[in-house]
GROMACS .gro file of C-alpha atoms in nm:
model
  220
    1MET     CA    1   3.880   5.471   1.327
    2LEU     CA    2   3.954   5.509   0.957
    3GLY     CA    3   4.264   5.312   0.871
    4CYS     CA    4   4.442   5.595   0.692
    5VAL     CA    5   4.419   5.829   0.992
    6THR     CA    6   4.750   5.818   1.178
    7VAL     CA    7   4.799   5.798   1.554
    8PHE     CA    8   4.934   6.154   1.544
    9GLU     CA    9   4.619   6.274   1.367
   10GLU     CA   10   4.399   6.098   1.621
   11LEU     CA   11   4.595   6.269   1.901
   12LEU     CA   12   4.543   6.607   1.735
   13ASN     CA   13   4.170   6.538   1.718
   14LEU     CA   14   4.173   6.482   2.094
   15LEU     CA   15   4.388   6.783   2.181
   16LEU     CA   16   4.246   7.023   1.923
   17PRO     CA   17   3.899   6.886   1.850
   18THR     CA   18   3.722   6.999   1.539
   19ARG     CA   19   3.364   6.959   1.425
   20CYS     CA   20   3.247   6.689   1.190
   21ALA     CA   21   3.217   6.832   0.838
   22LEU     CA   22   2.890   6.644   0.793
   23CYS     CA   23   2.693   6.664   1.121
   24ARG     CA   24   2.898   6.927   1.313
   25ARG     CA   25   2.949   6.694   1.610
   26LEU     CA   26   3.262   6.792   1.805
   27GLY     CA   27   3.558   6.554   1.805
   28ALA     CA   28   3.688   6.466   1.457
   29PRO     CA   29   3.688   6.594   1.096
   30ILE     CA   30   3.429   6.322   1.028
   31CYS     CA   31   3.281   6.160   1.337
   32GLU     CA   32   3.256   5.783   1.382
   33PRO     CA   33   2.880   5.760   1.305
   34CYS     CA   34   2.921   5.964   0.987
   35THR     CA   35   3.232   5.769   0.886
   36SER     CA   36   3.039   5.444   0.926
   37SER     CA   37   2.761   5.576   0.705
   38LEU     CA   38   2.986   5.673   0.415
   39VAL     CA   39   2.928   5.460   0.107
   40TRP     CA   40   3.162   5.523  -0.185
   41GLN     CA   41   3.097   5.413  -0.542
   42PRO     CA   42   3.434   5.361  -0.712
   43HIS     CA   43   3.403   5.319  -1.086
   44GLU     CA   44   3.566   5.375  -1.421
   45ALA     CA   45   3.505   5.704  -1.597
   46SER     CA   46   3.598   5.870  -1.923
   47ARG     CA   47   3.632   6.224  -2.048
   48GLY     CA   48   3.710   6.271  -2.414
   49HIS     CA   49   3.982   6.026  -2.510
   50LEU     CA   50   4.095   5.975  -2.149
   51LEU     CA   51   3.998   5.681  -1.929
   52GLY     CA   52   4.019   5.708  -1.554
   53ALA     CA   53   3.890   5.601  -1.215
   54VAL     CA   54   3.685   5.795  -0.962
   55ALA     CA   55   3.610   5.701  -0.603
   56SER     CA   56   3.257   5.838  -0.572
   57CYS     CA   57   2.956   5.987  -0.742
   58TYR     CA   58   2.916   6.353  -0.655
   59GLY     CA   59   2.628   6.419  -0.418
   60GLU     CA   60   2.548   6.621  -0.108
   61VAL     CA   61   2.800   6.442   0.113
   62GLU     CA   62   3.080   6.464  -0.141
   63GLY     CA   63   3.002   6.829  -0.203
   64ARG     CA   64   3.018   6.919   0.165
   65LEU     CA   65   3.346   6.735   0.212
   66VAL     CA   66   3.514   6.895  -0.089
   67LYS     CA   67   3.386   7.241   0.003
   68SER     CA   68   3.510   7.203   0.362
   69PHE     CA   69   3.850   7.090   0.234
   70LYS     CA   70   3.901   7.336  -0.052
   71GLU     CA   71   3.709   7.647   0.044
   72GLN     CA   72   3.722   7.631   0.425
   73GLY     CA   73   4.078   7.501   0.451
   74GLN     CA   74   3.990   7.187   0.650
   75THR     CA   75   4.293   6.987   0.536
   76SER     CA   76   4.232   6.739   0.818
   77LEU     CA   77   3.974   6.585   0.580
   78LEU     CA   78   4.251   6.464   0.349
   79PRO     CA   79   4.270   6.111   0.499
   80TYR     CA   80   3.898   6.066   0.445
   81LEU     CA   81   3.906   6.190   0.086
   82ALA     CA   82   4.213   5.981   0.008
   83GLN     CA   83   4.087   5.657   0.161
   84PRO     CA   84   3.848   5.552  -0.121
   85MET     CA   85   4.105   5.658  -0.382
   86THR     CA   86   4.384   5.446  -0.238
   87ARG     CA   87   4.274   5.112  -0.381
   88LEU     CA   88   4.215   5.275  -0.718
   89LEU     CA   89   4.572   5.405  -0.727
   90ILE     CA   90   4.708   5.064  -0.634
   91GLU     CA   91   4.509   4.909  -0.920
   92ILE     CA   92   4.630   5.171  -1.166
   93MET     CA   93   4.992   5.124  -1.059
   94ALA     CA   94   4.959   4.748  -1.114
   95ARG     CA   95   4.886   4.830  -1.480
   96PHE     CA   96   5.133   5.117  -1.513
   97PRO     CA   97   5.410   5.052  -1.255
   98ASP     CA   98   5.629   5.334  -1.387
   99ALA     CA   99   5.357   5.599  -1.391
  100THR     CA  100   5.386   5.930  -1.207
  101LEU     CA  101   5.105   6.119  -1.033
  102VAL     CA  102   5.067   6.471  -1.168
  103PRO     CA  103   4.815   6.695  -0.988
  104VAL     CA  104   4.602   6.950  -1.167
  105PRO     CA  105   4.749   7.292  -1.083
  106SER     CA  106   4.578   7.571  -0.894
  107GLY     CA  107   4.545   7.916  -1.046
  108LYS     CA  108   4.737   8.198  -0.879
  109ALA     CA  109   4.425   8.360  -0.734
  110ASN     CA  110   4.294   8.035  -0.586
  111PHE     CA  111   4.634   7.947  -0.442
  112LEU     CA  112   4.661   8.286  -0.274
  113LYS     CA  113   4.309   8.252  -0.135
  114ARG     CA  114   4.352   7.897  -0.003
  115GLY     CA  115   4.722   7.885   0.071
  116PHE     CA  116   4.755   7.539  -0.083
  117SER     CA  117   4.691   7.340  -0.400
  118PRO     CA  118   4.405   7.091  -0.332
  119ALA     CA  119   4.498   6.842  -0.603
  120LYS     CA  120   4.863   6.837  -0.496
  121LEU     CA  121   4.780   6.771  -0.129
  122LEU     CA  122   4.533   6.503  -0.233
  123ALA     CA  123   4.786   6.337  -0.461
  124GLN     CA  124   5.048   6.329  -0.186
  125ARG     CA  125   4.803   6.181   0.065
  126VAL     CA  126   4.668   5.914  -0.172
  127ASN     CA  127   5.021   5.811  -0.266
  128ARG     CA  128   5.119   5.793   0.102
  129SER     CA  129   4.809   5.589   0.192
  130ALA     CA  130   4.884   5.346  -0.092
  131GLY     CA  131   5.236   5.285   0.042
  132ARG     CA  132   5.406   5.534  -0.191
  133PRO     CA  133   5.401   5.318  -0.507
  134THR     CA  134   5.494   5.622  -0.717
  135VAL     CA  135   5.598   5.985  -0.687
  136VAL     CA  136   5.399   6.308  -0.709
  137LEU     CA  137   5.539   6.545  -0.966
  138ASP     CA  138   5.415   6.905  -0.962
  139GLY     CA  139   5.478   6.944  -1.335
  140LEU     CA  140   5.189   7.161  -1.455
  141LYS     CA  141   5.106   7.528  -1.411
  142PHE     CA  142   4.870   7.787  -1.552
  143GLU     CA  143   5.019   8.030  -1.804
  144HIS     CA  144   4.747   8.284  -1.734
  145GLU     CA  145   4.453   8.335  -1.503
  146ILE     CA  146   4.120   8.175  -1.589
  147LEU     CA  147   3.759   8.242  -1.493
  148ASP     CA  148   3.588   8.053  -1.211
  149GLN     CA  149   3.484   7.724  -1.374
  150SER     CA  150   3.187   7.672  -1.139
  151LYS     CA  151   3.003   7.964  -1.300
  152LEU     CA  152   3.038   7.831  -1.656
  153ASP     CA  153   2.848   7.583  -1.870
  154SER     CA  154   3.015   7.289  -2.043
  155THR     CA  155   3.116   7.471  -2.362
  156SER     CA  156   3.244   7.775  -2.175
  157ARG     CA  157   3.450   7.559  -1.939
  158HIS     CA  158   3.644   7.409  -2.228
  159GLU     CA  159   3.691   7.750  -2.393
  160ASN     CA  160   3.802   7.903  -2.063
  161LEU     CA  161   4.074   7.643  -2.016
  162ARG     CA  162   4.189   7.607  -2.376
  163ASP     CA  163   4.571   7.627  -2.391
  164SER     CA  164   4.582   7.767  -2.038
  165MET     CA  165   4.834   7.519  -1.892
  166VAL     CA  166   5.194   7.437  -1.963
  167GLY     CA  167   5.398   7.133  -1.861
  168SER     CA  168   5.756   7.138  -1.735
  169ASN     CA  169   6.048   6.954  -1.893
  170THR     CA  170   6.044   6.714  -1.597
  171LEU     CA  171   5.743   6.542  -1.758
  172ARG     CA  172   5.931   6.445  -2.073
  173GLY     CA  173   5.938   6.070  -2.131
  174LYS     CA  174   5.719   5.989  -1.829
  175GLU     CA  175   5.395   5.798  -1.805
  176VAL     CA  176   5.151   6.026  -1.627
  177ILE     CA  177   4.831   5.989  -1.427
  178ILE     CA  178   4.648   6.320  -1.387
  179ILE     CA  179   4.484   6.357  -1.045
  180ASP     CA  180   4.215   6.601  -0.930
  181ASP     CA  181   3.943   6.621  -0.665
  182ILE     CA  182   3.635   6.647  -0.889
  183VAL     CA  183   3.573   6.576  -1.256
  184THR     CA  184   3.273   6.744  -1.418
  185THR     CA  185   3.289   6.820  -1.789
  186GLY     CA  186   3.649   6.699  -1.806
  187ALA     CA  187   3.774   7.037  -1.927
  188THR     CA  188   4.041   7.062  -1.657
  189ILE     CA  189   4.157   6.701  -1.687
  190LEU     CA  190   4.176   6.722  -2.066
  191GLU     CA  191   4.366   7.051  -2.062
  192ALA     CA  192   4.610   6.906  -1.808
  193ALA     CA  193   4.655   6.601  -2.032
  194ARG     CA  194   4.713   6.822  -2.337
  195ALA     CA  195   4.977   7.028  -2.157
  196ALA     CA  196   5.150   6.717  -2.020
  197THR     CA  197   5.150   6.556  -2.364
  198ALA     CA  198   5.291   6.873  -2.521
  199ALA     CA  199   5.572   6.854  -2.264
  200GLY     CA  200   5.659   6.503  -2.381
  201ALA     CA  201   5.463   6.287  -2.136
  202ASN     CA  202   5.243   5.989  -2.212
  203VAL     CA  203   4.917   6.044  -2.021
  204VAL     CA  204   4.778   5.699  -1.935
  205GLY     CA  205   4.469   5.808  -1.740
  206PHE     CA  206   4.328   6.009  -1.454
  207LEU     CA  207   4.221   5.963  -1.093
  208ALA     CA  208   3.968   6.170  -0.899
  209PHE     CA  209   3.776   6.167  -0.573
  210SER     CA  210   3.436   6.231  -0.732
  211GLU     CA  211   3.257   6.262  -1.064
  212THR     CA  212   2.967   6.497  -1.124
  213ILE     CA  213   2.706   6.501  -1.397
  214LEU     CA  214   2.757   6.754  -1.672
  215LYS     CA  215   2.602   7.097  -1.629
  216THR     CA  216   2.422   7.060  -1.959
  217GLN     CA  217   2.263   6.739  -1.830
  218SER     CA  218   2.157   6.899  -1.503
  219LYS     CA  219   1.952   7.156  -1.690
  220THR     CA  220   1.746   6.905  -1.886
   0.00000   0.00000   0.00000
């Protein structure tokens, strides 16, 4: 069984079995055969001026996992999403031991629909799996509602998010690692970094579960 799944979570899988998010087999959020077949591709990434680390390249498997987690509320997938990010956080913290994890915020509409903030839950789980080398600070929020990013091209994504976030005073003077589930154009990560910087933070990088190709690239 995956190392980051606790005994309590294993017991819940036995008492309240769910279906595998990948093959639909009854018994666990991701069954043993599917877990064994997962191959992550952790690597460095960059968006604009920001350097970061991502745990996987976005494909069919990653898409199904993220959709099940975010859109279908299957939060039991958190240990599986966090597992490949754990080593990356440990490596980042070795370079920036005083850094704080700051999750990308959810818009009001998405929070009401889901009942949770995906990036915040992911940040808390990754930090826990890594032995809590840092703290998770919920220091960003949207000042106004934005359009659904998934329906926009690269240019529109950046315009949609421009000056949409604000950072709290709790970020002042802190080194910050922005964390999110997926990085595509980088519009969200870069806007979060801008808002954190405006609040007085020093953004040292970002961390994400998966990286997708740009929409403009996918059309060529």
